[in-house]
mmCIF file of C-alpha atoms in Angstrom:
data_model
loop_
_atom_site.group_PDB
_atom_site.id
_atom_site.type_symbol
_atom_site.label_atom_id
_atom_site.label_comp_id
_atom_site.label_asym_id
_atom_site.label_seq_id
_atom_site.Cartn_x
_atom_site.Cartn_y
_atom_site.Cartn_z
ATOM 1 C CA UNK X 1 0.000 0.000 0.000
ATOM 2 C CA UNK X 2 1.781 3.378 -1.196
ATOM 3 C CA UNK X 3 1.155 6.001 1.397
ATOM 4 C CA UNK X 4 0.877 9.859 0.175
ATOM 5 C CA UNK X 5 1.302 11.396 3.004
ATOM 6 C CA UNK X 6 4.474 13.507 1.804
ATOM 7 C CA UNK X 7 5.853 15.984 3.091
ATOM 8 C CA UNK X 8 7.407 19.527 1.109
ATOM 9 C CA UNK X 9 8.978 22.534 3.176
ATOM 10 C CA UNK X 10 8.616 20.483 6.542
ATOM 11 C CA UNK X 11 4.759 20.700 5.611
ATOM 12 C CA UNK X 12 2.532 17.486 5.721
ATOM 13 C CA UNK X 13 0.278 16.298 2.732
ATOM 14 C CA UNK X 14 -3.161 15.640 4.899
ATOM 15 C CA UNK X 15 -4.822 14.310 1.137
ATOM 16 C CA UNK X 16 -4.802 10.394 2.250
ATOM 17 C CA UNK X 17 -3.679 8.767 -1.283
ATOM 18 C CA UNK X 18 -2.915 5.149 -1.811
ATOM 19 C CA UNK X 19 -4.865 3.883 -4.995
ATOM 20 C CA UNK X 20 -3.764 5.163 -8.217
ATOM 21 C CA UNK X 21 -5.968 7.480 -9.295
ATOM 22 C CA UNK X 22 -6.111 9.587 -5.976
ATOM 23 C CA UNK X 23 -1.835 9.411 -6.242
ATOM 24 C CA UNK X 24 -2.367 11.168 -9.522
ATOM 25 C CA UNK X 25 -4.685 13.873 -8.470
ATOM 26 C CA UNK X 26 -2.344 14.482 -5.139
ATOM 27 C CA UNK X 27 0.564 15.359 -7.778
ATOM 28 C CA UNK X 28 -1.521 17.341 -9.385
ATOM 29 C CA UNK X 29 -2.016 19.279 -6.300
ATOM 30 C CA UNK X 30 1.234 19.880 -5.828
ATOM 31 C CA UNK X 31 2.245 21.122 -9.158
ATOM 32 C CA UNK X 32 -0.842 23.069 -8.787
ATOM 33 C CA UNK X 33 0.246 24.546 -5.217
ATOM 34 C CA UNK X 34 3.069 26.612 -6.546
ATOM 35 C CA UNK X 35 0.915 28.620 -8.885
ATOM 36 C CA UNK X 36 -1.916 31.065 -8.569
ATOM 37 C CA UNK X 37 -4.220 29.703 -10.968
ATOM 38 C CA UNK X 38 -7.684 29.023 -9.866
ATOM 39 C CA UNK X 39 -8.309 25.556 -9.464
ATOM 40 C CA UNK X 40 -11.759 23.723 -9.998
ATOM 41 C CA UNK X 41 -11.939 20.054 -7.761
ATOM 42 C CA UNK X 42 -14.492 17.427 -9.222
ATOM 43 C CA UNK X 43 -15.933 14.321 -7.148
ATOM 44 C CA UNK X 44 -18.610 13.533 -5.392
ATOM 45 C CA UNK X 45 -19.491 13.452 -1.394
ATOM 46 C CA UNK X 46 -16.729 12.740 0.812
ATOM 47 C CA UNK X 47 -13.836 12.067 -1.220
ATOM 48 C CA UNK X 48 -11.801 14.948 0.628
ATOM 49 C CA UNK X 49 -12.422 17.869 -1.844
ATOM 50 C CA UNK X 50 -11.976 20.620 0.824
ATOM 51 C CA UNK X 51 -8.934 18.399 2.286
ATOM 52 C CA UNK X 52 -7.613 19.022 -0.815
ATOM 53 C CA UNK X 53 -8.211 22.802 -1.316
ATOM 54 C CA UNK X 54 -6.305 23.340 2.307
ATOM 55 C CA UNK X 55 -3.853 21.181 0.956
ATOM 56 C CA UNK X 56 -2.848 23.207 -2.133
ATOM 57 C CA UNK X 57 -3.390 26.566 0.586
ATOM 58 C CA UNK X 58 -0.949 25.409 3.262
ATOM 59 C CA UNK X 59 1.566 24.704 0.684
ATOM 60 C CA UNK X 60 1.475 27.596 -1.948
ATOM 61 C CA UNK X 61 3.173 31.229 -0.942
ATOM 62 C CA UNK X 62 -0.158 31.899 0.696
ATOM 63 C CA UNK X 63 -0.085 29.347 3.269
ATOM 64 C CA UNK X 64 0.571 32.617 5.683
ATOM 65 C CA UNK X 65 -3.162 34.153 4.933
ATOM 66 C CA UNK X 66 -6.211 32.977 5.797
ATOM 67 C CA UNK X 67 -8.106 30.183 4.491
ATOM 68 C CA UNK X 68 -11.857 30.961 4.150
ATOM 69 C CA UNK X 69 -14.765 28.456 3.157
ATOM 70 C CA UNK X 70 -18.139 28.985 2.237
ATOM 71 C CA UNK X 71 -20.751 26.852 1.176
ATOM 72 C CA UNK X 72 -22.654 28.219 -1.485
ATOM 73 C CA UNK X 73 -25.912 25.829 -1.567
ATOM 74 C CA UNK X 74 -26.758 27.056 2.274
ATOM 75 C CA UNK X 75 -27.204 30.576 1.550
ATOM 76 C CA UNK X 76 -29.557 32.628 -0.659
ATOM 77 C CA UNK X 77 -28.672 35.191 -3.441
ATOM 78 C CA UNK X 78 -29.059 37.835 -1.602
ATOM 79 C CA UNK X 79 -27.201 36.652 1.520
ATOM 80 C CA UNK X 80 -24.933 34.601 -0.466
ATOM 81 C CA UNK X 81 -23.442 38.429 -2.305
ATOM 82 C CA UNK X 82 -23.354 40.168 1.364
ATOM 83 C CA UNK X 83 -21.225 37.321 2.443
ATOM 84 C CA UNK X 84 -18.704 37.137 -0.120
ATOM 85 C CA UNK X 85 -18.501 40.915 -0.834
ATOM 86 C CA UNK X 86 -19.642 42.178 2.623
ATOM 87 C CA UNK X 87 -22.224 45.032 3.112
ATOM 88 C CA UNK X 88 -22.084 48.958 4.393
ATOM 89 C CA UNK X 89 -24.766 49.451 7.233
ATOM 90 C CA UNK X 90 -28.509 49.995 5.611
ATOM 91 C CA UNK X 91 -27.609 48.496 2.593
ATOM 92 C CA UNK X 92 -30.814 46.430 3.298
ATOM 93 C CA UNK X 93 -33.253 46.148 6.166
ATOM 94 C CA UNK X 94 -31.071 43.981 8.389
ATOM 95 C CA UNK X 95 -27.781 45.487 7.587
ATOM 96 C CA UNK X 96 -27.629 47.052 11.387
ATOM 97 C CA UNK X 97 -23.637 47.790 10.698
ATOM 98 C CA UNK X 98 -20.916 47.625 8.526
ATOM 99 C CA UNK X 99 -19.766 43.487 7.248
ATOM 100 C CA UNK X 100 -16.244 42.711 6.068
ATOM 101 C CA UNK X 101 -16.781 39.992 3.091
ATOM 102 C CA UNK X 102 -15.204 36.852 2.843
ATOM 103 C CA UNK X 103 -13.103 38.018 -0.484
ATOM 104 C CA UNK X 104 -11.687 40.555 1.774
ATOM 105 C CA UNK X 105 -11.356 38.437 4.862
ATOM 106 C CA UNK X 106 -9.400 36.374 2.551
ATOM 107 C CA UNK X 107 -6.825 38.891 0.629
ATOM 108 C CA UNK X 108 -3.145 37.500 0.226
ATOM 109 C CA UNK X 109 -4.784 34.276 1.369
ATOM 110 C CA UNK X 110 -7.406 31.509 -0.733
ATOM 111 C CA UNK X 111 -10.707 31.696 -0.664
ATOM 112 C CA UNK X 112 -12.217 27.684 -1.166
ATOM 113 C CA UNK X 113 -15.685 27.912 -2.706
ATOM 114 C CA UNK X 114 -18.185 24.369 -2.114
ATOM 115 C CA UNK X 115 -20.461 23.521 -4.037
ATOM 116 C CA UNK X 116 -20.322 25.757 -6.574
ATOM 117 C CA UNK X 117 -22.669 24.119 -8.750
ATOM 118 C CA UNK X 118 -25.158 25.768 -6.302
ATOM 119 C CA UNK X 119 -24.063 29.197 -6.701
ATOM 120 C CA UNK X 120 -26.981 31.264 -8.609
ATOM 121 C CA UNK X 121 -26.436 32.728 -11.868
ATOM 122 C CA UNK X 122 -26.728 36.288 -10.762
ATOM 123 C CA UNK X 123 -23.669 35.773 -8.241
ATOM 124 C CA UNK X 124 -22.135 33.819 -11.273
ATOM 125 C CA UNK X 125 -21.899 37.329 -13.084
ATOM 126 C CA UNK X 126 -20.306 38.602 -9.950
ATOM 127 C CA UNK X 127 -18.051 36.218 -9.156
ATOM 128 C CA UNK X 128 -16.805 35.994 -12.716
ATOM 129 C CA UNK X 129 -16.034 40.126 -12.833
ATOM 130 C CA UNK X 130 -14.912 39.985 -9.488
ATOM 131 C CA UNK X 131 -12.202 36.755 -10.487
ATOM 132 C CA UNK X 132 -11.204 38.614 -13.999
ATOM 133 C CA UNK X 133 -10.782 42.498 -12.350
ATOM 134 C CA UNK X 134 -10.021 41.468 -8.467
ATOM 135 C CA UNK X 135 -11.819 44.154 -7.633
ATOM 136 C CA UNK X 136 -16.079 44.130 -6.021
ATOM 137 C CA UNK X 137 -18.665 46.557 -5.050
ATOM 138 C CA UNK X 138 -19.723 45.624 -1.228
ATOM 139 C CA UNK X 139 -23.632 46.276 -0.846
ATOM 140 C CA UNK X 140 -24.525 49.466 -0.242
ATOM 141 C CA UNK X 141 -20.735 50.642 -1.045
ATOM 142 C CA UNK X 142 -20.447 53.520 -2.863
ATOM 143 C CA UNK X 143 -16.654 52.984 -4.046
ATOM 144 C CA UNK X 144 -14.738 49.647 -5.697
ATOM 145 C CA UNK X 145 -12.325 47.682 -3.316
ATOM 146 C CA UNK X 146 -9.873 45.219 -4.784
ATOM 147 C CA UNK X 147 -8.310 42.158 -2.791
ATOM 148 C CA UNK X 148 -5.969 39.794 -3.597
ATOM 149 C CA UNK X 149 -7.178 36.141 -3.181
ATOM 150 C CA UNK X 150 -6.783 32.688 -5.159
ATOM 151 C CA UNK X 151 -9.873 31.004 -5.454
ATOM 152 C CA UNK X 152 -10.412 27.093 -5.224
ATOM 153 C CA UNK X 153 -13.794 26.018 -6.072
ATOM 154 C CA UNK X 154 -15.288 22.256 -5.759
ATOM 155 C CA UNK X 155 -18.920 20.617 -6.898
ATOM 156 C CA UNK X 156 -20.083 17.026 -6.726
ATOM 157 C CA UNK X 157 -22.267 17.397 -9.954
ATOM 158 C CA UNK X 158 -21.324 17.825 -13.762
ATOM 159 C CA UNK X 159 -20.911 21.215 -14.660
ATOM 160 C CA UNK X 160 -20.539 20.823 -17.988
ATOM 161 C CA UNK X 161 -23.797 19.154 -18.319
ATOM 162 C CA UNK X 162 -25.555 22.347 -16.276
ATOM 163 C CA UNK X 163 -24.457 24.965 -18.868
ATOM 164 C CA UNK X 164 -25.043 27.804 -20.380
ATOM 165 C CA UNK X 165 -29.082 27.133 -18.139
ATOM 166 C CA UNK X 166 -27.828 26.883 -14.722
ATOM 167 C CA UNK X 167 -24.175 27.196 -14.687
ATOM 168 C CA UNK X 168 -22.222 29.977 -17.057
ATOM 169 C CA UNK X 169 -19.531 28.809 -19.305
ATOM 170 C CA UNK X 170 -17.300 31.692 -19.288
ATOM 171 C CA UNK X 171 -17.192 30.762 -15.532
ATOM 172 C CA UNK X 172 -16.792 27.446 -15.265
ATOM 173 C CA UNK X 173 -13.246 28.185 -17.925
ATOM 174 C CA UNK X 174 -12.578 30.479 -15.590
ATOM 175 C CA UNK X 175 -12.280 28.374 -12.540
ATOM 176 C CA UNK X 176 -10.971 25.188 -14.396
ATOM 177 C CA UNK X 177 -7.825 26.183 -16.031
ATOM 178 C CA UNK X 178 -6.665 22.984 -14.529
ATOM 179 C CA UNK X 179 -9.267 20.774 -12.945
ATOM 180 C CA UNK X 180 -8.756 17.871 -10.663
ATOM 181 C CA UNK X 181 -11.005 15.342 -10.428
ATOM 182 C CA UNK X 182 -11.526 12.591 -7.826
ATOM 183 C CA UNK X 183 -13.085 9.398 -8.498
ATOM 184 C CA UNK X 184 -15.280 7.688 -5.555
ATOM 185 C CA UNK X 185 -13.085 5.784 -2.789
ATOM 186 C CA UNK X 186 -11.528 2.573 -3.764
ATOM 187 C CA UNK X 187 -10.730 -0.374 -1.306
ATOM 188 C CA UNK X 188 -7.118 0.655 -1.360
ATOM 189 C CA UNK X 189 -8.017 4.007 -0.395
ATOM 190 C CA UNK X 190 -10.837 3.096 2.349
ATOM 191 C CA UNK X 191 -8.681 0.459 3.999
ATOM 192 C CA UNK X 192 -5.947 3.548 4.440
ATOM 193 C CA UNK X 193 -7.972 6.018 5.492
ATOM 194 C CA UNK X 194 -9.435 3.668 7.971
ATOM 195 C CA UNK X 195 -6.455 3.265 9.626
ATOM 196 C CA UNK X 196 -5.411 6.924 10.518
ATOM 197 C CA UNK X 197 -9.441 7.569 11.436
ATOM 198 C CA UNK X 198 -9.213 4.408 13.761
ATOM 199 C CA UNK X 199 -6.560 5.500 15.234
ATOM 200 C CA UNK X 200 -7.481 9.259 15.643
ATOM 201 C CA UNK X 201 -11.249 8.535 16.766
ATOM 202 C CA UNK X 202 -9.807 5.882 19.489
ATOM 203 C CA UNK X 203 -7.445 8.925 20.357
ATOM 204 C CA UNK X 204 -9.955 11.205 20.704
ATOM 205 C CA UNK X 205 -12.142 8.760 22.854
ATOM 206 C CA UNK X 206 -9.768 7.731 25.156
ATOM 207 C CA UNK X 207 -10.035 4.229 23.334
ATOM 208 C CA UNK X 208 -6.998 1.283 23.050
ATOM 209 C CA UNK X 209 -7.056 -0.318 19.946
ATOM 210 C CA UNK X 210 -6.121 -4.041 19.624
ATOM 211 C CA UNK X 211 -3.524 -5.236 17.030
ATOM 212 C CA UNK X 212 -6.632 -7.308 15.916
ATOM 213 C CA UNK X 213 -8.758 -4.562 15.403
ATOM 214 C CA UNK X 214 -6.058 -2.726 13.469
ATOM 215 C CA UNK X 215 -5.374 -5.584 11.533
ATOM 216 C CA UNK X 216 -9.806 -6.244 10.477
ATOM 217 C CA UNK X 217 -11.029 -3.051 10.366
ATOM 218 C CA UNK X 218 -9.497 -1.561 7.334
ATOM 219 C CA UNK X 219 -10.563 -4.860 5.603
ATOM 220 C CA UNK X 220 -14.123 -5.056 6.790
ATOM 221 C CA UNK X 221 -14.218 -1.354 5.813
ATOM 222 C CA UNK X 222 -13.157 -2.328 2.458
ATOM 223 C CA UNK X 223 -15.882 -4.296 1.843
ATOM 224 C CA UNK X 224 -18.480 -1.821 1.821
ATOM 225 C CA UNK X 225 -19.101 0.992 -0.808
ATOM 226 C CA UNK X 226 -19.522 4.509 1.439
ATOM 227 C CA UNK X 227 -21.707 6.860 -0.418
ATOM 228 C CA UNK X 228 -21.239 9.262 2.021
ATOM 229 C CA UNK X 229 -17.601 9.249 1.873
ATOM 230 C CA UNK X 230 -14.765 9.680 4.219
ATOM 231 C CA UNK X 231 -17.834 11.307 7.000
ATOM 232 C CA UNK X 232 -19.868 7.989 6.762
ATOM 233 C CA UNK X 233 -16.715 5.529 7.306
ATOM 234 C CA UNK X 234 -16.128 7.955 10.399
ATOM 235 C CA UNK X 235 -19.098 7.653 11.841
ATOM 236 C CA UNK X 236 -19.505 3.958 11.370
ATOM 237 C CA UNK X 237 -16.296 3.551 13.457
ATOM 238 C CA UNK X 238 -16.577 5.686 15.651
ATOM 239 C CA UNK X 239 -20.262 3.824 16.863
ATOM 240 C CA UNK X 240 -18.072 0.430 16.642
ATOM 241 C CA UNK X 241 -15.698 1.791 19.709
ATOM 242 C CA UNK X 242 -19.181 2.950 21.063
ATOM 243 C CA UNK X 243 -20.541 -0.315 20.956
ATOM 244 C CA UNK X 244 -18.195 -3.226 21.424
ATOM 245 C CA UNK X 245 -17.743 -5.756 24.009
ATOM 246 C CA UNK X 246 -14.892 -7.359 25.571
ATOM 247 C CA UNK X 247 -16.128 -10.960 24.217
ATOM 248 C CA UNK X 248 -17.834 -9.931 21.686
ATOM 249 C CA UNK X 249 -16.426 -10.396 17.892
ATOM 250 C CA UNK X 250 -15.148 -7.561 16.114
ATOM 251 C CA UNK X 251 -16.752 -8.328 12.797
ATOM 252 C CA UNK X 252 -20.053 -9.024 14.875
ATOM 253 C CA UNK X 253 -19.729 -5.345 16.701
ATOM 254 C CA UNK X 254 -18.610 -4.084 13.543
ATOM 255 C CA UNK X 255 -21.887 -5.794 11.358
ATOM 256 C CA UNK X 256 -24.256 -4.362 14.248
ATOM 257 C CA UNK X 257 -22.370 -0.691 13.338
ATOM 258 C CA UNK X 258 -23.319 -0.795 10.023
ATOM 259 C CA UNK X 259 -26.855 -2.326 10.437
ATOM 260 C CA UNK X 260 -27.820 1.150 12.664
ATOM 261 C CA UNK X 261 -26.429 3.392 9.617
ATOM 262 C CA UNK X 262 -28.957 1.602 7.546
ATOM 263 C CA UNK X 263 -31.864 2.010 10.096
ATOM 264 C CA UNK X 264 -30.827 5.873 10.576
ATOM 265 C CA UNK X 265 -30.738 5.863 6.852
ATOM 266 C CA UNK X 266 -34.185 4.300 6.065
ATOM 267 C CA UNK X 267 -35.699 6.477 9.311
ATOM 268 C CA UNK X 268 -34.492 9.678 7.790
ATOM 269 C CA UNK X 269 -36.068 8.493 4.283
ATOM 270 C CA UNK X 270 -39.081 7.193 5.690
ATOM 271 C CA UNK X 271 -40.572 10.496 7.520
ATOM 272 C CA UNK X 272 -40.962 12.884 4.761
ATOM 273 C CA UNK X 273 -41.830 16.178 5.533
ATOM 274 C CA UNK X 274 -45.385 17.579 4.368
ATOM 275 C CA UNK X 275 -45.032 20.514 1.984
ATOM 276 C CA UNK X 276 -45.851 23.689 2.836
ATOM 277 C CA UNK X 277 -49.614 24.259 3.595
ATOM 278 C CA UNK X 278 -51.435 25.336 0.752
ATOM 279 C CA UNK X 279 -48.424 25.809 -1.909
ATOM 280 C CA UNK X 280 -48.957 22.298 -3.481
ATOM 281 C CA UNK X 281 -50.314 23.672 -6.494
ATOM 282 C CA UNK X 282 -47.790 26.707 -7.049
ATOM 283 C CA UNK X 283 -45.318 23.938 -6.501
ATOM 284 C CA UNK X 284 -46.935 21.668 -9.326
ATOM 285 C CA UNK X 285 -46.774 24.674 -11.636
ATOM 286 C CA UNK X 286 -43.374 25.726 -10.849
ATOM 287 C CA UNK X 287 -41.825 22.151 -11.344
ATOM 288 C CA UNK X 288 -43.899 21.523 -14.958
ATOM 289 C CA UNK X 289 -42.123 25.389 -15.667
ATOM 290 C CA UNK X 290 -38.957 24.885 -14.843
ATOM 291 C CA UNK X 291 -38.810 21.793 -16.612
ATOM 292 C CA UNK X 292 -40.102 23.204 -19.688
ATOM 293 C CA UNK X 293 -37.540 25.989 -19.375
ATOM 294 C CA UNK X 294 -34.956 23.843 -18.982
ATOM 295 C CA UNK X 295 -35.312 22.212 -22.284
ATOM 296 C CA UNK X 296 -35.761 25.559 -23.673
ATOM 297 C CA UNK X 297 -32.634 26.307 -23.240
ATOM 298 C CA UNK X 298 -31.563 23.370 -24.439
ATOM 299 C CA UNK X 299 -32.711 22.806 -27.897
ATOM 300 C CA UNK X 300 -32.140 24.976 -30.866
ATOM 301 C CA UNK X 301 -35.549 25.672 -32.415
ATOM 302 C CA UNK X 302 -39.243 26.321 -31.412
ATOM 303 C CA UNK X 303 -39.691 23.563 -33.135
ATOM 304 C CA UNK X 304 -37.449 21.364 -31.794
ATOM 305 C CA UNK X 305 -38.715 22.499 -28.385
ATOM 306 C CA UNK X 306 -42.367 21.314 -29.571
ATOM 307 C CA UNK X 307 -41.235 17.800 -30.863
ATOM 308 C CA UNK X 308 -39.724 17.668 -27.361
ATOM 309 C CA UNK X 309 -42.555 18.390 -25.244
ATOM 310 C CA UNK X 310 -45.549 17.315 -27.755
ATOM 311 C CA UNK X 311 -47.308 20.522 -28.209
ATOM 312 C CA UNK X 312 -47.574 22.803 -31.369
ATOM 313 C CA UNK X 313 -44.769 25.114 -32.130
ATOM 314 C CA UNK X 314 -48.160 28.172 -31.604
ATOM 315 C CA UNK X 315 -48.568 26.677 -27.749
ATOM 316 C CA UNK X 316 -44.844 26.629 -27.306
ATOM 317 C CA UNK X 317 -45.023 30.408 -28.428
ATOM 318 C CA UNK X 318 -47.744 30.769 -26.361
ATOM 319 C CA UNK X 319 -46.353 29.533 -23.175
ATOM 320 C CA UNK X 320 -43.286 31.141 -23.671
ATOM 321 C CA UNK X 321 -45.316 34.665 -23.712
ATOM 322 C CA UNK X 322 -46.694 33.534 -20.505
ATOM 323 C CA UNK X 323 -43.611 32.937 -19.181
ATOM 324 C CA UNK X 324 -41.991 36.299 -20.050
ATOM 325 C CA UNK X 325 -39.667 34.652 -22.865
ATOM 326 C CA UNK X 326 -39.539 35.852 -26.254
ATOM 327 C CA UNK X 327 -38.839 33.084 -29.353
ATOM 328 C CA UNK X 328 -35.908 34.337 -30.029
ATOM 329 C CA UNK X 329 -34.453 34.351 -26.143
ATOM 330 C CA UNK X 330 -33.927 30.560 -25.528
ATOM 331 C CA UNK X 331 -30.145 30.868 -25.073
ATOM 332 C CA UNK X 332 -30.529 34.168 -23.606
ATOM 333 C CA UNK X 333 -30.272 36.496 -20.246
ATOM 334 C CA UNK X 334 -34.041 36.496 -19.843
ATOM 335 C CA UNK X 335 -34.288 32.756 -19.888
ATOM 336 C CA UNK X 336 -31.577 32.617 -17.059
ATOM 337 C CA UNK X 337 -33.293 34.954 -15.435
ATOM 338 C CA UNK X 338 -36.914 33.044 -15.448
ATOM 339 C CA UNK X 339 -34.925 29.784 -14.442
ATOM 340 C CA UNK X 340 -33.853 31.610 -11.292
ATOM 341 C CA UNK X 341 -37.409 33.162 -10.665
ATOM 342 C CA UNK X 342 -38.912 29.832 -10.882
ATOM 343 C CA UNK X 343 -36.478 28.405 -8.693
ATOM 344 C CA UNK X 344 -37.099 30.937 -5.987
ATOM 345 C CA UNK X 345 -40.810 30.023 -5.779
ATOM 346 C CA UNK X 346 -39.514 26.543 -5.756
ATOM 347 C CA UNK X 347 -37.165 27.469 -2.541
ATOM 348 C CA UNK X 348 -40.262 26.856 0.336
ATOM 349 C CA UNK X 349 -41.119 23.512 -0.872
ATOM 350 C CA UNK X 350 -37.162 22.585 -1.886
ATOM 351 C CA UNK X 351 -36.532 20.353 1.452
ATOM 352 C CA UNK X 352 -39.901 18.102 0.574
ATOM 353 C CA UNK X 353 -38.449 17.818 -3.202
ATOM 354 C CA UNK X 354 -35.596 16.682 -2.724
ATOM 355 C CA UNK X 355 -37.051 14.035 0.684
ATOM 356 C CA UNK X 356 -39.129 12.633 -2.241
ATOM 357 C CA UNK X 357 -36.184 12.371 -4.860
ATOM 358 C CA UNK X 358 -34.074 10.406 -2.546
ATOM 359 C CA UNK X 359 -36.434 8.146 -0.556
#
């Protein structure tokens, strides 16, 4: 098993690397760490994206400034602008005194955007001028203020399959002038990392670990695929030192670990939340709009877009006018701007959505 945790400068490598295709992206970090080139990091949950992103910080000439994270599917547009590019007191009715932005908390330093597929395409345009000129407007500001920061952004979906609707390009080759992508765990991988999480979450709870346990546990881990990544293995340990017994088994404490993740997991799928009183029908609407505008912006025609749907290219124009959308606007600003309308009514009834997607 070929261990990656290097070292450069007297500085440790945290990114846990042992099968192939993790080694590779881990040398691509480093390269990567001595420039100032945005970077863009592709996976999905759990594979160690922000590990990563503080990775390429703590060894890069900026190690010395800050490291600041956001996570941009928990806030709102509006929020979402005050917190990156801060806000001058009134700027809006809660704005009770003057907020320092996150671009600004993060000058000389990196500034490690999550989820950016999230981001919404108004704060796109922002970001985007902000990443070409260095330089933003904070709300309510009445003069520019530049700052100095390298930006490292992540997302667990395909952004190349979310563009130009949800996701613009000129951003996404922005970000990306060299992405890294990392694949989901392999057993190589699991079985390392759940060795140095055995032994930290033992530390941590006061724990001894047996030579036998240190010698099953990256194996039984192995055997399992962990869609929730690195946080799921972690928490399935940690309940094994929670739960074992001096005679009992450790692949018997360890089974009984895993068999309460997949009664949490079936609980937390099983109570679905009621939507919002009364909204059911806005919500029905929304959902049959924003699908249609999706494949708006898709195709290349009215007609196309009525082959698609089955409806006559005069309903199509029809709905369209409803909508706000001219016929010759389906690759335009005004469609991006209905798609984040329609999303915004969608925002009440989002958590019952997605409950329903995933049960």
């Amino acid at each position: 098993m070929h261990v990656q945790h290097n070292q450069s400068n007297g500085k440790k490598w945290v990114f846990t690397a042992a099968s192939k295709s993790r080694r590779d992206a881990l040398e691509l970090a480093k390269k990567l760490s001595r420039w100032r080139c945005p970077v863009l990091i592709l996976g999905p949950t759990g594979v160690g994206k922000e590990v990563l992103a503080e990775d390429i910080h703590a060894h890069s000439d900026r190690a010395t400034g800050r490291f600041v994270a956001i996570n941009c599917a928990s806030l709102t547009p509006g929020l979402f602008e005050s917190e990156l590019f801060g806000h001058h007191r009134g700027a809006f009715t809660s704005a009770f005194a003057h907020k320092v932005g996150l671009v600004e908390l993060a000058n000389r330093g990196t500034l490690f955007l999550d989820e950016i597929s999230e981001l919404p395409l108004e704060v796109q345009a922002k970001l985007l001028r902000f990443l070409a000129r260095g330089t933003f407007w904070p709300l309510g500001g009445t003069e520019e203020r530049s700052a100095d920061v390298r930006v490292i952004a992540a997302a667990n979906r395909d952004l190349r399959k979310m563009m130009p609707a949800s996701f613009r390009e000129d951003l996404f080759y922005r970000l990306s002038v060299v992405p890294i992508v990392l694949s989901a765990l392999e057993a190589e991988d699991t079985q390392l990392i759940c060795c140095e999480l055995t032994e930290d979450i033992a530390r941590r709870l006061a724990c001894t670990i047996t030579s036998a346990e240190l010698a099953a546990l990256p194996h039984l881990a192995a055997r399992s695929s962990w869609q929730g990544g690195v946080r799921e293995l972690s928490n399935v340990l940690e309940r094994y030192f929670v739960l074992r017994e001096h005679n009992t088994a450790i692949e018997e404490t360890w089974d009984a670990s895993i068999a309460l993740s997949a009664v949490e997991l079936h609980s937390a799928r099983s109570s679905i939340p009621e939507p919002p009183l009364g909204s059911v029908p806005e919500m029905l609407r929304s959902v049959d709009d924003l699908v249609f505008l999706r494949l708006a912006g898709q195709v290349h025609s009215i007609r196309e877009l009525a082959e698609r749907v089955g409806r006559t290219p005069q309903a199509i124009y029809n709905r369209l006018k409803r909508l706000g959308v001219g016929p010759d606007e389906l690759h335009g600003d005004q469609l991006a701007k209905r798609i984040l309308e329609v999303r915004g009514a969608l925002a009440p009834c989002r958590e019952w959505i997605q409950a329903v997607l995933n049960d």
